[in-house]
């Protein structure tokens, strides 16, 4: 295949006709084979919450268990695999969430949130809420960013995850209070929201990711940030892509964390909550989807953060499964081997991580099997 360096020229036909069921199982097999259920100095596991580590794999198995309630993998229920990978983090000395790291990549919060929902332990959910005050009003709260990967928007995701499970009035009230206070704290931060001093726009570190977490947590907040969203959409390049940050003139990154695909995934969740912006959002989606189709077959290893897996999820849902499966064919087992994308297998946990590797590929295959909503796990799936 021809390559521009950053992306492959999109061929008119898919590489292969594939059975998503088979590739999903092959993907899960690579996870459990190359990064098995052991944790020693030589296994290479690190701990980065739902982003990339054993807890991210545990979350993958948990979410897949909700999609495939009767599926067994290697004679074991998916929820049991989730528990086994989660247990790798049990002995880890977890520090309290730091204002500079309280988002989706925080191991302590990820472990607590997943433990709470899997065990249905309300006390753990309430413990997560205890961190609201230091993150929002503590002496170091000004160090806290509002983005998804390391900041308050990611903390909102953990709270929302717990809120989907706990319905009793006492626990629900504590979670609702933490959600509301965190959103108010985000809104109170003067614009532009920054991460390390720079105004980012994308899903991982930028404004669209923060807006997405706010509105999915509290849809009634949409009118208060409608103008912010409208102005953000004006940043779209003529190509259909989005700059990674304010002042950037580089139209190179077509991926979830920076660029059009992250906007597409976010806007499909946000659109119903902004009826006044319907036509504008539809126009933005059309241009971004066309650009993703043209430049979205990235040469980087397929993953959710910056690869084909999330770009496939970002493609136009109204055009059926054909384009989606076309992109996914580039990360089949045969393609992984052909493109030399297997060379790092077993060396560290990035190869299998949820946002960095095989975990994200498995999620995309699971979505393909179920033909369900094309959402990003850990971002807009709840």
CSV table of C-alpha atoms in Angstrom, one decimal:
chain,number,residue,atom,x,y,z
A,1,UNK,CA,0.0,0.0,0.0
A,2,UNK,CA,1.1,3.5,-0.7
A,3,UNK,CA,1.9,5.7,2.3
A,4,UNK,CA,2.2,9.5,2.7
A,5,UNK,CA,4.2,8.9,5.9
A,6,UNK,CA,1.3,9.5,8.3
A,7,UNK,CA,-1.4,7.6,6.5
A,8,UNK,CA,-2.0,5.0,3.8
A,9,UNK,CA,-3.7,5.9,0.6
A,10,UNK,CA,-7.2,4.6,1.0
A,11,UNK,CA,-7.7,1.8,-1.5
A,12,UNK,CA,-11.1,1.3,-3.2
A,13,UNK,CA,-11.5,-2.1,-1.8
A,14,UNK,CA,-10.9,-3.5,1.7
A,15,UNK,CA,-7.8,-5.6,2.3
A,16,UNK,CA,-9.8,-8.6,3.5
A,17,UNK,CA,-13.2,-9.9,4.1
A,18,UNK,CA,-13.2,-10.6,7.8
A,19,UNK,CA,-15.3,-12.2,10.4
A,20,UNK,CA,-15.4,-9.8,13.4
A,21,UNK,CA,-16.2,-12.6,15.8
A,22,UNK,CA,-13.0,-14.4,15.0
A,23,UNK,CA,-10.8,-11.3,15.1
A,24,UNK,CA,-12.3,-10.3,18.4
A,25,UNK,CA,-11.4,-13.6,19.9
A,26,UNK,CA,-7.9,-13.4,18.3
A,27,UNK,CA,-7.5,-10.0,19.8
A,28,UNK,CA,-8.4,-11.2,23.3
A,29,UNK,CA,-6.0,-14.1,22.8
A,30,UNK,CA,-3.1,-11.7,22.0
A,31,UNK,CA,-3.9,-9.7,25.2
A,32,UNK,CA,-3.9,-12.7,27.5
A,33,UNK,CA,-0.9,-14.4,25.7
A,34,UNK,CA,1.5,-11.5,25.4
A,35,UNK,CA,0.6,-9.8,28.7
A,36,UNK,CA,-0.7,-12.6,30.9
A,37,UNK,CA,-2.0,-12.5,34.5
A,38,UNK,CA,1.3,-12.0,36.3
A,39,UNK,CA,3.1,-8.9,37.6
A,40,UNK,CA,6.8,-9.1,38.3
A,41,UNK,CA,9.7,-6.8,37.6
A,42,UNK,CA,10.2,-8.4,34.2
A,43,UNK,CA,6.6,-8.4,32.9
A,44,UNK,CA,6.6,-4.7,31.9
A,45,UNK,CA,3.2,-3.8,33.4
A,46,UNK,CA,2.8,-0.1,34.3
A,47,UNK,CA,-0.3,1.4,35.8
A,48,UNK,CA,-2.1,4.2,34.0
A,49,UNK,CA,-5.8,3.8,34.8
A,50,UNK,CA,-8.1,3.2,31.9
A,51,UNK,CA,-5.5,4.5,29.5
A,52,UNK,CA,-3.0,1.7,29.4
A,53,UNK,CA,-2.3,-0.9,32.1
A,54,UNK,CA,-3.9,-4.1,33.6
A,55,UNK,CA,-6.8,-2.0,34.9
A,56,UNK,CA,-7.5,-0.8,31.4
A,57,UNK,CA,-7.7,-4.4,30.2
A,58,UNK,CA,-9.9,-5.2,33.2
A,59,UNK,CA,-12.2,-2.4,32.1
A,60,UNK,CA,-12.3,-3.8,28.5
A,61,UNK,CA,-13.4,-7.2,29.8
A,62,UNK,CA,-16.0,-5.6,32.1
A,63,UNK,CA,-17.5,-3.6,29.3
A,64,UNK,CA,-17.4,-6.5,26.9
A,65,UNK,CA,-19.2,-8.6,29.5
A,66,UNK,CA,-22.1,-6.2,29.3
A,67,UNK,CA,-22.2,-6.5,25.5
A,68,UNK,CA,-21.7,-10.3,25.4
A,69,UNK,CA,-23.4,-11.6,28.6
A,70,UNK,CA,-23.1,-15.3,27.5
A,71,UNK,CA,-19.7,-15.3,25.9
A,72,UNK,CA,-16.9,-17.4,27.5
A,73,UNK,CA,-13.3,-16.9,26.6
A,74,UNK,CA,-10.9,-19.8,27.2
A,75,UNK,CA,-13.6,-21.4,29.3
A,76,UNK,CA,-13.9,-18.4,31.6
A,77,UNK,CA,-16.6,-15.7,31.8
A,78,UNK,CA,-15.5,-12.3,30.6
A,79,UNK,CA,-16.3,-10.8,34.0
A,80,UNK,CA,-13.9,-13.2,35.6
A,81,UNK,CA,-11.2,-12.1,33.3
A,82,UNK,CA,-12.0,-8.5,34.3
A,83,UNK,CA,-11.6,-9.4,38.0
A,84,UNK,CA,-8.3,-11.2,37.4
A,85,UNK,CA,-6.7,-8.3,35.6
A,86,UNK,CA,-8.1,-5.9,38.1
A,87,UNK,CA,-6.5,-8.0,40.9
A,88,UNK,CA,-3.0,-7.2,39.4
A,89,UNK,CA,-3.4,-3.8,40.9
A,90,UNK,CA,-4.4,-4.8,44.4
A,91,UNK,CA,-0.9,-4.8,45.9
A,92,UNK,CA,0.1,-1.6,44.1
A,93,UNK,CA,0.7,1.3,46.5
A,94,UNK,CA,-1.8,3.8,45.1
A,95,UNK,CA,-1.3,7.5,45.9
A,96,UNK,CA,-4.3,9.8,46.4
A,97,UNK,CA,-5.3,11.5,43.1
A,98,UNK,CA,-3.0,14.4,42.4
A,99,UNK,CA,-4.5,17.6,41.0
A,100,UNK,CA,-2.2,17.2,38.1
A,101,UNK,CA,-3.3,13.6,37.5
A,102,UNK,CA,-6.9,13.0,38.3
A,103,UNK,CA,-8.3,12.0,34.9
A,104,UNK,CA,-8.8,8.8,33.1
A,105,UNK,CA,-5.2,7.8,33.4
A,106,UNK,CA,-5.2,7.9,37.2
A,107,UNK,CA,-4.7,4.4,38.4
A,108,UNK,CA,-6.1,4.9,41.9
A,109,UNK,CA,-9.4,6.4,40.7
A,110,UNK,CA,-9.7,3.8,37.8
A,111,UNK,CA,-9.2,0.9,40.2
A,112,UNK,CA,-11.7,2.3,42.7
A,113,UNK,CA,-14.3,3.1,40.1
A,114,UNK,CA,-14.1,-0.3,38.4
A,115,UNK,CA,-14.0,-2.1,41.8
A,116,UNK,CA,-17.1,-0.1,42.9
A,117,UNK,CA,-19.2,-1.1,39.9
A,118,UNK,CA,-18.0,-4.7,39.7
A,119,UNK,CA,-18.5,-5.4,43.4
A,120,UNK,CA,-21.5,-3.0,43.6
A,121,UNK,CA,-19.9,-1.5,46.7
A,122,UNK,CA,-21.4,1.9,47.5
A,123,UNK,CA,-18.7,2.7,50.1
A,124,UNK,CA,-16.0,2.7,47.3
A,125,UNK,CA,-18.1,5.0,45.2
A,126,UNK,CA,-18.5,7.3,48.1
A,127,UNK,CA,-14.7,7.2,48.7
A,128,UNK,CA,-14.2,8.4,45.1
A,129,UNK,CA,-16.5,11.4,45.9
A,130,UNK,CA,-14.3,12.3,48.8
A,131,UNK,CA,-11.6,13.5,46.4
A,132,UNK,CA,-14.0,16.1,44.9
A,133,UNK,CA,-13.1,18.8,47.5
A,134,UNK,CA,-9.3,18.6,47.2
A,135,UNK,CA,-9.5,18.4,43.4
A,136,UNK,CA,-11.9,21.4,43.2
A,137,UNK,CA,-11.2,23.5,46.2
A,138,UNK,CA,-8.0,22.2,47.8
A,139,UNK,CA,-4.8,24.2,48.2
A,140,UNK,CA,-3.4,22.7,45.0
A,141,UNK,CA,-6.7,22.8,43.0
A,142,UNK,CA,-5.4,25.5,40.7
A,143,UNK,CA,-2.9,23.0,39.4
A,144,UNK,CA,-5.8,20.8,38.2
A,145,UNK,CA,-6.5,20.9,34.5
A,146,UNK,CA,-10.0,20.4,33.0
A,147,UNK,CA,-9.1,17.9,30.3
A,148,UNK,CA,-10.1,14.2,30.0
A,149,UNK,CA,-6.8,12.3,30.2
A,150,UNK,CA,-5.3,13.9,33.4
A,151,UNK,CA,-7.9,16.4,34.6
A,152,UNK,CA,-11.4,17.0,36.0
A,153,UNK,CA,-13.2,15.8,32.8
A,154,UNK,CA,-11.7,12.4,33.4
A,155,UNK,CA,-12.8,12.5,37.0
A,156,UNK,CA,-16.3,13.2,35.8
A,157,UNK,CA,-16.2,10.0,33.7
A,158,UNK,CA,-15.4,7.9,36.8
A,159,UNK,CA,-18.2,9.6,38.7
A,160,UNK,CA,-20.6,9.0,35.8
A,161,UNK,CA,-19.6,5.4,35.6
A,162,UNK,CA,-20.5,4.8,39.2
A,163,UNK,CA,-23.7,6.8,38.8
A,164,UNK,CA,-24.9,4.3,36.1
A,165,UNK,CA,-24.8,1.5,38.7
A,166,UNK,CA,-25.7,3.0,42.0
A,167,UNK,CA,-29.4,4.0,42.2
A,168,UNK,CA,-30.0,4.1,45.9
A,169,UNK,CA,-30.8,7.6,47.0
A,170,UNK,CA,-28.0,8.0,49.5
A,171,UNK,CA,-25.2,6.9,47.1
A,172,UNK,CA,-26.8,8.7,44.1
A,173,UNK,CA,-27.0,11.9,46.1
A,174,UNK,CA,-23.3,11.8,47.0
A,175,UNK,CA,-22.3,11.1,43.4
A,176,UNK,CA,-24.7,13.8,42.0
A,177,UNK,CA,-23.2,16.3,44.4
A,178,UNK,CA,-19.6,15.5,43.3
A,179,UNK,CA,-20.6,15.7,39.7
A,180,UNK,CA,-22.4,19.0,40.1
A,181,UNK,CA,-19.5,20.6,42.1
A,182,UNK,CA,-16.9,19.4,39.6
A,183,UNK,CA,-18.8,20.8,36.7
A,184,UNK,CA,-19.3,24.1,38.4
A,185,UNK,CA,-15.5,24.2,39.2
A,186,UNK,CA,-14.7,23.5,35.5
A,187,UNK,CA,-17.1,26.2,34.3
A,188,UNK,CA,-15.6,28.7,36.8
A,189,UNK,CA,-12.2,28.4,35.3
A,190,UNK,CA,-11.6,31.3,32.9
A,191,UNK,CA,-11.5,30.6,29.2
A,192,UNK,CA,-9.5,29.4,27.5
A,193,UNK,CA,-9.1,26.1,29.3
A,194,UNK,CA,-5.4,25.1,29.1
A,195,UNK,CA,-3.2,22.1,29.7
A,196,UNK,CA,0.4,22.9,30.5
A,197,UNK,CA,-0.2,26.5,29.4
A,198,UNK,CA,-1.6,25.7,26.0
A,199,UNK,CA,-5.2,25.9,24.7
A,200,UNK,CA,-5.9,22.5,23.2
A,201,UNK,CA,-9.0,21.7,21.2
A,202,UNK,CA,-9.1,17.9,20.9
A,203,UNK,CA,-10.7,15.0,22.8
A,204,UNK,CA,-7.8,13.9,25.0
A,205,UNK,CA,-6.5,17.3,26.3
A,206,UNK,CA,-8.8,19.8,24.8
A,207,UNK,CA,-12.1,21.7,25.0
A,208,UNK,CA,-14.2,19.3,22.9
A,209,UNK,CA,-13.3,16.5,25.4
A,210,UNK,CA,-14.2,18.6,28.4
A,211,UNK,CA,-17.5,19.7,26.8
A,212,UNK,CA,-18.3,16.1,26.0
A,213,UNK,CA,-17.8,14.9,29.6
A,214,UNK,CA,-19.8,17.9,31.0
A,215,UNK,CA,-22.8,17.4,28.8
A,216,UNK,CA,-22.9,13.6,29.1
A,217,UNK,CA,-22.8,14.0,32.8
A,218,UNK,CA,-25.4,16.8,32.9
A,219,UNK,CA,-27.2,17.4,29.7
A,220,UNK,CA,-29.0,20.4,31.1
A,221,UNK,CA,-25.7,22.3,31.0
A,222,UNK,CA,-25.7,22.4,27.2
A,223,UNK,CA,-27.2,25.9,26.9
A,224,UNK,CA,-24.5,27.3,29.2
A,225,UNK,CA,-21.7,26.1,26.9
A,226,UNK,CA,-23.5,26.4,23.5
A,227,UNK,CA,-21.5,29.5,22.5
A,228,UNK,CA,-18.3,27.8,23.6
A,229,UNK,CA,-19.0,24.8,21.4
A,230,UNK,CA,-20.1,27.0,18.5
A,231,UNK,CA,-16.9,29.0,18.6
A,232,UNK,CA,-14.8,25.8,18.8
A,233,UNK,CA,-16.5,24.4,15.7
A,234,UNK,CA,-15.3,27.6,13.9
A,235,UNK,CA,-11.8,26.4,14.2
A,236,UNK,CA,-12.3,23.6,11.6
A,237,UNK,CA,-9.9,23.7,8.7
A,238,UNK,CA,-11.2,23.8,5.2
A,239,UNK,CA,-9.9,20.2,4.9
A,240,UNK,CA,-12.4,19.1,7.6
A,241,UNK,CA,-9.8,18.5,10.2
A,242,UNK,CA,-9.2,20.5,13.4
A,243,UNK,CA,-6.0,22.0,14.7
A,244,UNK,CA,-4.6,20.4,17.9
A,245,UNK,CA,-4.3,23.7,19.7
A,246,UNK,CA,-4.8,27.5,19.4
A,247,UNK,CA,-2.4,29.2,17.0
A,248,UNK,CA,-1.4,25.9,15.3
A,249,UNK,CA,-1.2,26.0,11.5
A,250,UNK,CA,-0.5,22.3,11.2
A,251,UNK,CA,-3.1,20.2,9.5
A,252,UNK,CA,-1.4,16.8,10.0
A,253,UNK,CA,-2.9,15.0,13.0
A,254,UNK,CA,-6.1,13.2,12.0
A,255,UNK,CA,-6.7,11.1,15.1
A,256,UNK,CA,-8.9,10.8,18.3
A,257,UNK,CA,-6.6,12.7,20.7
A,258,UNK,CA,-5.9,15.6,18.3
A,259,UNK,CA,-7.9,16.2,15.2
A,260,UNK,CA,-11.2,15.6,13.4
A,261,UNK,CA,-11.9,12.0,14.6
A,262,UNK,CA,-12.1,13.0,18.2
A,263,UNK,CA,-14.5,15.8,17.2
A,264,UNK,CA,-16.6,13.3,15.2
A,265,UNK,CA,-16.9,10.9,18.1
A,266,UNK,CA,-17.7,13.7,20.5
A,267,UNK,CA,-20.2,15.5,18.3
A,268,UNK,CA,-22.3,12.4,17.6
A,269,UNK,CA,-22.9,12.3,21.4
A,270,UNK,CA,-23.3,16.0,21.8
A,271,UNK,CA,-25.6,16.8,18.8
A,272,UNK,CA,-28.9,15.8,20.4
A,273,UNK,CA,-28.2,18.3,23.2
A,274,UNK,CA,-27.6,21.3,21.0
A,275,UNK,CA,-30.7,21.6,18.6
A,276,UNK,CA,-29.9,25.2,17.9
A,277,UNK,CA,-26.5,24.1,16.4
A,278,UNK,CA,-27.9,21.2,14.5
A,279,UNK,CA,-27.2,22.5,11.0
A,280,UNK,CA,-23.7,23.7,12.0
A,281,UNK,CA,-22.8,20.4,13.7
A,282,UNK,CA,-24.1,18.4,10.7
A,283,UNK,CA,-21.9,20.5,8.3
A,284,UNK,CA,-18.9,20.1,10.6
A,285,UNK,CA,-19.4,16.3,10.8
A,286,UNK,CA,-19.7,15.9,7.1
A,287,UNK,CA,-16.4,17.7,6.4
A,288,UNK,CA,-14.6,15.9,9.2
A,289,UNK,CA,-15.9,12.5,8.2
A,290,UNK,CA,-14.8,13.0,4.5
A,291,UNK,CA,-11.3,14.0,5.7
A,292,UNK,CA,-11.1,11.0,8.1
A,293,UNK,CA,-12.1,8.7,5.2
A,294,UNK,CA,-9.4,10.2,3.1
A,295,UNK,CA,-6.5,10.5,5.6
A,296,UNK,CA,-7.6,8.3,8.5
A,297,UNK,CA,-5.8,5.1,7.7
A,298,UNK,CA,-2.9,6.0,9.9
A,299,UNK,CA,0.5,4.3,9.7
A,300,UNK,CA,0.9,4.4,13.4
A,301,UNK,CA,0.1,1.1,15.2
A,302,UNK,CA,-3.7,0.8,15.4
A,303,UNK,CA,-5.1,2.0,18.6
A,304,UNK,CA,-7.8,4.3,20.1
A,305,UNK,CA,-5.6,7.2,21.0
A,306,UNK,CA,-3.9,7.8,17.7
A,307,UNK,CA,-4.7,5.0,15.2
A,308,UNK,CA,-7.2,3.3,12.9
A,309,UNK,CA,-9.3,1.8,15.8
A,310,UNK,CA,-10.8,5.1,16.8
A,311,UNK,CA,-10.8,6.5,13.3
A,312,UNK,CA,-13.0,3.6,12.3
A,313,UNK,CA,-15.4,4.4,15.1
A,314,UNK,CA,-15.5,8.0,14.0
A,315,UNK,CA,-16.7,7.3,10.4
A,316,UNK,CA,-20.2,8.2,9.3
A,317,UNK,CA,-22.8,6.0,11.0
A,318,UNK,CA,-25.4,6.8,8.4
A,319,UNK,CA,-23.5,5.1,5.6
A,320,UNK,CA,-23.9,1.6,7.2
A,321,UNK,CA,-21.1,-0.8,8.1
A,322,UNK,CA,-19.2,-0.8,4.8
A,323,UNK,CA,-16.8,2.0,5.6
A,324,UNK,CA,-16.4,0.9,9.2
A,325,UNK,CA,-15.4,-2.6,8.3
A,326,UNK,CA,-13.2,-1.3,5.5
A,327,UNK,CA,-11.1,0.6,8.1
A,328,UNK,CA,-11.1,-2.3,10.5
A,329,UNK,CA,-9.8,-4.7,7.8
A,330,UNK,CA,-6.5,-2.8,8.2
A,331,UNK,CA,-6.0,-4.1,11.7
A,332,UNK,CA,-7.0,-7.7,11.2
A,333,UNK,CA,-4.5,-10.4,12.4
A,334,UNK,CA,-3.1,-10.7,8.8
A,335,UNK,CA,-2.7,-7.0,8.5
A,336,UNK,CA,-1.1,-6.7,11.9
A,337,UNK,CA,1.5,-9.2,10.9
A,338,UNK,CA,2.0,-7.8,7.4
A,339,UNK,CA,2.5,-4.2,8.6
A,340,UNK,CA,5.0,-5.4,11.2
A,341,UNK,CA,2.7,-4.0,13.9
A,342,UNK,CA,3.3,-7.1,16.0
A,343,UNK,CA,7.0,-6.4,16.6
A,344,UNK,CA,6.4,-4.9,20.1
A,345,UNK,CA,4.1,-7.7,21.3
A,346,UNK,CA,5.1,-8.9,24.8
A,347,UNK,CA,7.6,-6.2,25.4
A,348,UNK,CA,5.4,-3.9,27.5
A,349,UNK,CA,1.8,-3.2,28.2
A,350,UNK,CA,1.4,-0.5,25.6
A,351,UNK,CA,0.9,-3.3,23.0
A,352,UNK,CA,-2.2,-4.4,24.8
A,353,UNK,CA,-3.4,-1.2,26.5
A,354,UNK,CA,-6.9,0.0,26.0
A,355,UNK,CA,-6.0,3.3,24.4
A,356,UNK,CA,-2.5,2.3,23.1
A,357,UNK,CA,-3.0,-1.1,21.6
A,358,UNK,CA,-4.8,-4.4,21.5
A,359,UNK,CA,-7.4,-3.4,24.1
A,360,UNK,CA,-8.7,-0.7,21.8
A,361,UNK,CA,-8.7,-3.0,18.8
A,362,UNK,CA,-10.7,-5.5,20.8
A,363,UNK,CA,-13.2,-2.9,21.7
A,364,UNK,CA,-13.7,-1.9,18.0
A,365,UNK,CA,-14.1,-5.5,17.0
A,366,UNK,CA,-16.7,-5.9,19.8
A,367,UNK,CA,-18.6,-2.9,18.4
A,368,UNK,CA,-18.4,-4.5,15.0
A,369,UNK,CA,-19.8,-7.8,16.2
A,370,UNK,CA,-22.7,-6.2,18.0
A,371,UNK,CA,-23.3,-3.5,15.3
A,372,UNK,CA,-24.0,-1.1,18.1
A,373,UNK,CA,-23.2,2.5,18.8
A,374,UNK,CA,-19.7,3.5,17.6
A,375,UNK,CA,-18.5,4.9,20.9
A,376,UNK,CA,-15.1,5.1,22.5
A,377,UNK,CA,-14.9,3.1,25.7
A,378,UNK,CA,-13.8,5.2,28.6
A,379,UNK,CA,-14.9,8.4,26.8
A,380,UNK,CA,-18.5,8.5,25.5
A,381,UNK,CA,-19.7,4.9,26.0
A,382,UNK,CA,-21.8,5.8,29.1
